[in-house]
mmCIF file of C-alpha atoms in Angstrom:
data_model
loop_
_atom_site.group_PDB
_atom_site.id
_atom_site.type_symbol
_atom_site.label_atom_id
_atom_site.label_comp_id
_atom_site.label_asym_id
_atom_site.label_seq_id
_atom_site.Cartn_x
_atom_site.Cartn_y
_atom_site.Cartn_z
ATOM 1 C CA MET A 1 5.364 -1.126 54.588
ATOM 2 C CA ASN A 2 3.198 -0.133 51.690
ATOM 3 C CA THR A 3 1.525 -3.321 50.481
ATOM 4 C CA ALA A 4 -0.677 -1.693 47.828
ATOM 5 C CA ARG A 5 -0.345 -3.442 44.496
ATOM 6 C CA ALA A 6 -0.028 -1.563 41.232
ATOM 7 C CA PRO A 7 -2.873 -2.264 38.789
ATOM 8 C CA ALA A 8 -2.126 -4.880 36.156
ATOM 9 C CA ARG A 9 -0.792 -3.354 32.951
ATOM 10 C CA ASP A 10 -3.020 -5.455 30.723
ATOM 11 C CA VAL A 11 -6.330 -4.083 32.005
ATOM 12 C CA ASP A 12 -8.050 -0.722 32.043
ATOM 13 C CA VAL A 13 -10.511 -0.377 34.935
ATOM 14 C CA ARG A 14 -13.356 2.006 34.097
ATOM 15 C CA GLN A 15 -16.530 3.062 35.904
ATOM 16 C CA ILE A 16 -19.308 2.747 33.335
ATOM 17 C CA PHE A 17 -22.600 3.098 35.211
ATOM 18 C CA THR A 18 -24.196 3.053 38.679
ATOM 19 C CA ILE A 19 -26.952 0.937 40.172
ATOM 20 C CA ASN A 20 -28.616 2.113 43.401
ATOM 21 C CA GLU A 21 -25.779 4.631 43.847
ATOM 22 C CA TYR A 22 -23.113 1.913 43.759
ATOM 23 C CA PRO A 23 -20.546 2.307 40.942
ATOM 24 C CA MET A 24 -20.147 -0.617 38.558
ATOM 25 C CA THR A 25 -16.783 -1.179 36.887
ATOM 26 C CA VAL A 26 -15.478 -3.348 34.079
ATOM 27 C CA LYS A 27 -11.971 -4.435 33.160
ATOM 28 C CA ILE A 28 -11.057 -3.745 29.529
ATOM 29 C CA SER A 29 -7.969 -5.468 28.150
ATOM 30 C CA THR A 30 -5.382 -3.229 26.497
ATOM 31 C CA GLU A 31 -3.270 -6.066 25.132
ATOM 32 C CA TRP A 32 -3.738 -7.454 21.619
ATOM 33 C CA PRO A 33 -3.965 -11.229 21.161
ATOM 34 C CA ALA A 34 -0.892 -12.694 19.489
ATOM 35 C CA GLY A 35 -0.899 -11.959 15.759
ATOM 36 C CA TYR A 36 -3.594 -9.279 15.922
ATOM 37 C CA ARG A 37 -3.186 -5.512 15.900
ATOM 38 C CA ILE A 38 -5.176 -2.594 14.472
ATOM 39 C CA ASN A 39 -3.421 0.767 14.424
ATOM 40 C CA PRO A 40 -5.067 4.048 13.403
ATOM 41 C CA ARG A 41 -5.044 5.278 9.827
ATOM 42 C CA ILE A 42 -2.079 7.536 9.051
ATOM 43 C CA SER A 43 -2.194 10.305 6.465
ATOM 44 C CA HIS A 44 0.482 12.998 6.241
ATOM 45 C CA ILE A 45 0.402 13.627 2.471
ATOM 46 C CA ALA A 46 -1.244 16.760 1.114
ATOM 47 C CA PRO A 47 -4.074 16.038 -1.342
ATOM 48 C CA ASP A 48 -2.409 18.350 -3.898
ATOM 49 C CA ASP A 49 0.748 16.200 -3.782
ATOM 50 C CA VAL A 50 -1.282 13.033 -4.333
ATOM 51 C CA ALA A 51 -2.957 14.634 -7.351
ATOM 52 C CA ALA A 52 0.400 15.810 -8.724
ATOM 53 C CA PHE A 53 1.948 12.351 -8.466
ATOM 54 C CA ARG A 54 -0.818 10.896 -10.609
ATOM 55 C CA GLU A 55 1.078 12.489 -13.509
ATOM 56 C CA ILE A 56 4.433 10.935 -12.514
ATOM 57 C CA PRO A 57 5.227 7.536 -14.085
ATOM 58 C CA VAL A 58 6.422 4.847 -11.690
ATOM 59 C CA ALA A 59 9.621 4.452 -13.731
ATOM 60 C CA VAL A 60 10.436 8.130 -13.289
ATOM 61 C CA ALA A 61 9.801 8.053 -9.542
ATOM 62 C CA GLY A 62 11.960 4.932 -9.308
ATOM 63 C CA ASP A 63 14.790 6.574 -11.268
ATOM 64 C CA CYS A 64 14.735 9.509 -8.855
ATOM 65 C CA MET A 65 14.845 7.135 -5.873
ATOM 66 C CA GLY A 66 17.929 5.215 -6.970
ATOM 67 C CA ARG A 67 16.477 2.611 -9.359
ATOM 68 C CA SER A 68 16.694 -0.109 -6.712
ATOM 69 C CA ILE A 69 13.275 -0.251 -5.041
ATOM 70 C CA GLY A 70 9.828 -1.418 -6.043
ATOM 71 C CA ALA A 71 7.589 -4.464 -5.876
ATOM 72 C CA MET A 72 8.661 -7.503 -7.889
ATOM 73 C CA GLY A 73 6.544 -10.232 -9.460
ATOM 74 C CA LEU A 74 3.166 -8.492 -9.335
ATOM 75 C CA ARG A 75 0.730 -8.340 -12.234
ATOM 76 C CA CYS A 76 -1.737 -5.585 -13.086
ATOM 77 C CA TYR A 77 -5.200 -7.184 -13.383
ATOM 78 C CA ASN A 78 -7.228 -4.216 -14.626
ATOM 79 C CA SER A 79 -7.520 -4.461 -18.410
ATOM 80 C CA ASP A 80 -6.803 -0.792 -19.192
ATOM 81 C CA ILE A 81 -3.028 -0.532 -18.773
ATOM 82 C CA LYS A 82 -3.349 3.254 -18.592
ATOM 83 C CA THR A 83 -5.074 2.942 -15.210
ATOM 84 C CA VAL A 84 -3.015 4.675 -12.510
ATOM 85 C CA LEU A 85 -2.779 3.748 -8.843
ATOM 86 C CA CYS A 86 -1.914 6.671 -6.562
ATOM 87 C CA GLY A 87 -2.799 7.179 -2.910
ATOM 88 C CA PRO A 88 -1.726 6.808 0.717
ATOM 89 C CA ALA A 89 -1.209 3.285 2.020
ATOM 90 C CA ILE A 90 -3.323 1.333 4.445
ATOM 91 C CA THR A 91 -1.069 -1.631 5.183
ATOM 92 C CA VAL A 92 -2.301 -5.113 6.085
ATOM 93 C CA ARG A 93 -0.467 -8.291 7.046
ATOM 94 C CA VAL A 94 -2.545 -11.472 6.991
ATOM 95 C CA ARG A 95 -2.150 -15.167 7.435
ATOM 96 C CA PRO A 96 -1.876 -16.635 3.927
ATOM 97 C CA GLY A 97 -5.353 -17.367 2.610
ATOM 98 C CA ASP A 98 -7.235 -15.347 5.252
ATOM 99 C CA ASN A 99 -8.799 -11.951 4.567
ATOM 100 C CA LEU A 100 -10.516 -11.001 7.845
ATOM 101 C CA MET A 101 -8.266 -7.997 8.447
ATOM 102 C CA ILE A 102 -8.530 -6.865 4.815
ATOM 103 C CA HIS A 103 -12.254 -6.380 5.313
ATOM 104 C CA LYS A 104 -11.562 -4.350 8.444
ATOM 105 C CA ALA A 105 -8.921 -2.253 6.669
ATOM 106 C CA MET A 106 -11.350 -1.424 3.863
ATOM 107 C CA LEU A 107 -13.845 -0.121 6.403
ATOM 108 C CA MET A 108 -11.140 2.048 7.992
ATOM 109 C CA ALA A 109 -9.925 3.464 4.678
ATOM 110 C CA LYS A 110 -10.852 6.876 3.316
ATOM 111 C CA PRO A 111 -11.554 7.662 -0.365
ATOM 112 C CA GLY A 112 -8.355 7.369 -2.375
ATOM 113 C CA ASP A 113 -6.541 5.105 0.089
ATOM 114 C CA VAL A 114 -4.639 2.126 -1.336
ATOM 115 C CA ILE A 115 -4.852 -1.207 0.509
ATOM 116 C CA VAL A 116 -1.397 -2.823 0.478
ATOM 117 C CA ILE A 117 -1.387 -6.445 1.622
ATOM 118 C CA ASP A 118 1.409 -8.767 2.736
ATOM 119 C CA GLY A 119 -0.140 -12.155 2.032
ATOM 120 C CA GLY A 120 3.170 -13.997 2.095
ATOM 121 C CA GLY A 121 3.099 -14.536 -1.668
ATOM 122 C CA ASP A 122 0.666 -17.425 -1.213
ATOM 123 C CA LEU A 123 -1.371 -18.376 -4.290
ATOM 124 C CA THR A 124 -3.420 -21.281 -2.896
ATOM 125 C CA GLN A 125 -6.361 -19.100 -1.822
ATOM 126 C CA ALA A 126 -7.573 -15.727 -3.059
ATOM 127 C CA LEU A 127 -7.470 -12.830 -0.611
ATOM 128 C CA VAL A 128 -9.677 -10.397 -2.550
ATOM 129 C CA GLY A 129 -12.576 -11.036 -4.912
ATOM 130 C CA GLY A 130 -15.374 -9.401 -6.821
ATOM 131 C CA LEU A 131 -17.652 -8.711 -3.858
ATOM 132 C CA MET A 132 -14.834 -6.832 -2.155
ATOM 133 C CA ARG A 133 -14.322 -4.908 -5.385
ATOM 134 C CA THR A 134 -17.924 -3.721 -5.113
ATOM 135 C CA THR A 135 -17.250 -2.470 -1.582
ATOM 136 C CA ALA A 136 -14.038 -0.762 -2.673
ATOM 137 C CA LEU A 137 -15.826 1.062 -5.487
ATOM 138 C CA ALA A 138 -18.611 2.198 -3.166
ATOM 139 C CA ARG A 139 -16.047 3.536 -0.697
ATOM 140 C CA GLN A 140 -14.028 5.123 -3.537
ATOM 141 C CA LEU A 141 -10.798 3.380 -2.560
ATOM 142 C CA GLY A 142 -7.691 3.979 -4.649
ATOM 143 C CA GLY A 143 -6.920 0.318 -5.320
ATOM 144 C CA PHE A 144 -5.094 -2.762 -4.066
ATOM 145 C CA VAL A 145 -1.537 -4.092 -4.055
ATOM 146 C CA ILE A 146 -1.474 -7.735 -2.970
ATOM 147 C CA ASP A 147 1.409 -10.125 -2.402
ATOM 148 C CA GLY A 148 -1.018 -12.983 -2.853
ATOM 149 C CA ALA A 149 -3.880 -14.120 -5.062
ATOM 150 C CA ILE A 150 -7.192 -12.650 -6.202
ATOM 151 C CA ARG A 151 -10.227 -14.126 -7.950
ATOM 152 C CA ASP A 152 -13.174 -12.981 -10.117
ATOM 153 C CA LEU A 153 -10.855 -11.728 -12.854
ATOM 154 C CA VAL A 154 -13.679 -10.690 -15.201
ATOM 155 C CA GLU A 155 -14.891 -8.165 -12.647
ATOM 156 C CA TRP A 156 -11.419 -6.804 -11.924
ATOM 157 C CA ALA A 157 -10.836 -6.337 -15.642
ATOM 158 C CA GLU A 158 -13.573 -3.716 -15.730
ATOM 159 C CA ASP A 159 -12.712 -0.036 -15.396
ATOM 160 C CA GLY A 160 -13.000 1.700 -12.073
ATOM 161 C CA ILE A 161 -10.209 0.554 -9.774
ATOM 162 C CA ALA A 162 -6.599 -0.573 -10.066
ATOM 163 C CA ILE A 163 -5.354 -3.847 -8.621
ATOM 164 C CA PHE A 164 -1.935 -5.493 -8.604
ATOM 165 C CA ALA A 165 -1.480 -9.062 -7.346
ATOM 166 C CA ARG A 166 0.980 -11.924 -7.535
ATOM 167 C CA GLY A 167 -1.522 -14.335 -9.098
ATOM 168 C CA HIS A 168 -5.061 -15.673 -9.075
ATOM 169 C CA THR A 169 -7.092 -18.734 -8.131
ATOM 170 C CA HIS A 170 -10.763 -19.681 -7.873
ATOM 171 C CA ARG A 171 -10.291 -20.897 -4.289
ATOM 172 C CA GLY A 172 -11.736 -18.501 -1.723
ATOM 173 C CA PRO A 173 -10.295 -17.302 1.596
ATOM 174 C CA SER A 174 -11.077 -17.936 5.234
ATOM 175 C CA LYS A 175 -12.080 -15.120 7.612
ATOM 176 C CA VAL A 176 -10.537 -16.227 10.879
ATOM 177 C CA GLY A 177 -7.353 -14.224 11.359
ATOM 178 C CA PRO A 178 -4.884 -13.401 12.644
ATOM 179 C CA GLY A 179 -3.802 -10.183 10.966
ATOM 180 C CA GLU A 180 -2.471 -6.691 11.538
ATOM 181 C CA ILE A 181 -3.378 -3.283 10.124
ATOM 182 C CA ASN A 182 -1.177 -0.213 9.661
ATOM 183 C CA ILE A 183 2.167 -1.734 10.520
ATOM 184 C CA THR A 184 5.366 -1.787 8.452
ATOM 185 C CA ILE A 185 5.128 -4.630 5.934
ATOM 186 C CA ALA A 186 7.057 -6.213 3.082
ATOM 187 C CA CYS A 187 4.894 -6.601 -0.030
ATOM 188 C CA ALA A 188 6.563 -8.454 -2.912
ATOM 189 C CA GLY A 189 9.973 -7.160 -1.837
ATOM 190 C CA LEU A 190 8.704 -3.606 -1.322
ATOM 191 C CA ALA A 191 8.956 -2.096 2.158
ATOM 192 C CA VAL A 192 5.762 -0.166 2.909
ATOM 193 C CA GLN A 193 4.872 1.903 5.934
ATOM 194 C CA PRO A 194 1.327 3.065 6.678
ATOM 195 C CA GLY A 195 0.755 6.434 5.063
ATOM 196 C CA ASP A 196 3.393 5.983 2.339
ATOM 197 C CA LEU A 197 2.401 7.208 -1.117
ATOM 198 C CA ILE A 198 1.750 4.197 -3.344
ATOM 199 C CA LEU A 199 2.266 4.620 -7.084
ATOM 200 C CA GLY A 200 1.291 1.971 -9.601
ATOM 201 C CA ASP A 201 1.034 1.832 -13.378
ATOM 202 C CA ALA A 202 1.679 -0.593 -16.227
ATOM 203 C CA ASP A 203 5.373 -0.750 -15.276
ATOM 204 C CA GLY A 204 4.932 -1.705 -11.623
ATOM 205 C CA VAL A 205 4.419 -0.470 -8.075
ATOM 206 C CA ILE A 206 6.569 1.697 -5.828
ATOM 207 C CA ALA A 207 6.182 3.230 -2.354
ATOM 208 C CA VAL A 208 7.340 6.763 -1.578
ATOM 209 C CA PRO A 209 7.857 7.464 2.145
ATOM 210 C CA ALA A 210 5.483 10.211 3.234
ATOM 211 C CA ALA A 211 8.393 12.358 4.438
ATOM 212 C CA ASP A 212 9.982 12.222 0.957
ATOM 213 C CA VAL A 213 6.925 13.060 -1.150
ATOM 214 C CA ALA A 214 7.276 16.856 -1.251
ATOM 215 C CA GLY A 215 10.999 16.717 -2.046
ATOM 216 C CA LEU A 216 10.642 14.028 -4.698
ATOM 217 C CA LEU A 217 8.036 15.848 -6.764
ATOM 218 C CA PRO A 218 10.303 18.589 -8.218
ATOM 219 C CA LYS A 219 13.011 16.001 -8.919
ATOM 220 C CA ALA A 220 10.538 13.835 -10.796
ATOM 221 C CA ARG A 221 9.279 16.788 -12.827
ATOM 222 C CA ALA A 222 12.854 17.777 -13.709
ATOM 223 C CA HIS A 223 13.529 14.169 -14.752
ATOM 224 C CA LEU A 224 10.491 14.258 -17.048
ATOM 225 C CA ASP A 225 11.761 17.485 -18.627
ATOM 226 C CA LYS A 226 15.167 15.900 -19.200
ATOM 227 C CA GLU A 227 13.587 12.842 -20.803
ATOM 228 C CA ALA A 228 11.501 15.086 -23.068
ATOM 229 C CA LEU A 229 14.678 16.679 -24.439
ATOM 230 C CA ILE A 230 16.330 13.299 -25.017
ATOM 231 C CA ARG A 231 13.187 11.992 -26.713
ATOM 232 C CA ALA A 232 13.082 14.993 -29.034
ATOM 233 C CA ASP A 233 16.730 14.426 -30.037
ATOM 234 C CA ASN A 234 16.015 10.737 -30.642
ATOM 235 C CA GLU A 235 13.046 11.571 -32.853
ATOM 236 C CA ARG A 236 15.131 14.007 -34.922
ATOM 237 C CA GLY A 237 18.009 11.562 -35.170
ATOM 238 C CA THR A 238 20.325 14.076 -33.492
ATOM 239 C CA ALA A 239 21.134 12.180 -30.290
ATOM 240 C CA ASP A 240 24.534 13.197 -28.897
ATOM 241 C CA PRO A 241 26.966 10.233 -29.232
ATOM 242 C CA GLU A 242 29.116 11.763 -26.512
ATOM 243 C CA ARG A 243 26.495 10.789 -23.959
ATOM 244 C CA PHE A 244 27.640 7.174 -24.139
ATOM 245 C CA ASP A 245 31.130 7.555 -25.596
ATOM 246 C CA ALA A 246 32.253 9.403 -22.479
ATOM 247 C CA VAL A 247 31.107 6.486 -20.330
ATOM 248 C CA LEU A 248 32.903 3.986 -22.551
ATOM 249 C CA ARG A 249 36.152 6.006 -22.505
ATOM 250 C CA ASP A 250 35.953 6.143 -18.739
ATOM 251 C CA LYS A 251 36.001 2.336 -18.767
ATOM 252 C CA GLY A 252 39.206 2.317 -20.839
ATOM 253 C CA LEU A 253 37.860 1.904 -24.363
ATOM 254 C CA PRO A 254 40.028 3.706 -26.976
ATOM 255 C CA LEU A 255 37.351 5.974 -28.415
#
């Protein structure tokens, strides 16, 4: 009978050095503690597509995606409402009031990445503050979307980076954990996967699945062209009444 035991699945046995010709080994755990996980950064969106979507309003993207998705209840805290948020998502889920994994995510992020945080909607402690803003600017991050609170509003009001959050408080966070990075999250009612394209402007925030980005762009541009024609008619006072009368007749109105 073969009595050899299979190695435990939660350890990785590796030879790391030798002493007096005898190999020395260590056991490295491959299991994450409960509530903790750090997955690699994901980026499948072409830089040209990211640049192109900076010209697409969130409302237009939302119209082309069915008008039924997007974050709810978030506020834009940068003072210039023309500031645009556009970049691939680094997702973070944290325990309410704790920002340990947000710091780690910022160090993993590349220039232009947007940190999207599921903070459970908690407003009792801020998750991101002015010192973190300094780090984000130095690393050229694309911005933040936070289902939670921030602080240091005067600093966030300055130009340089976009931030959307549910609210604010002076009370600071803990840095204990747990937390997870680059997993699927829900942020203010918006489903976000790591690597999704995050769009934000004065109207709100939306996530475009990476696989849909290339196909959505021509639809959004066509929608903008259509709106331009309608706007021109409205400005001239020559809007076609049939546009709405047909809908009303279809509902049984005698028009």
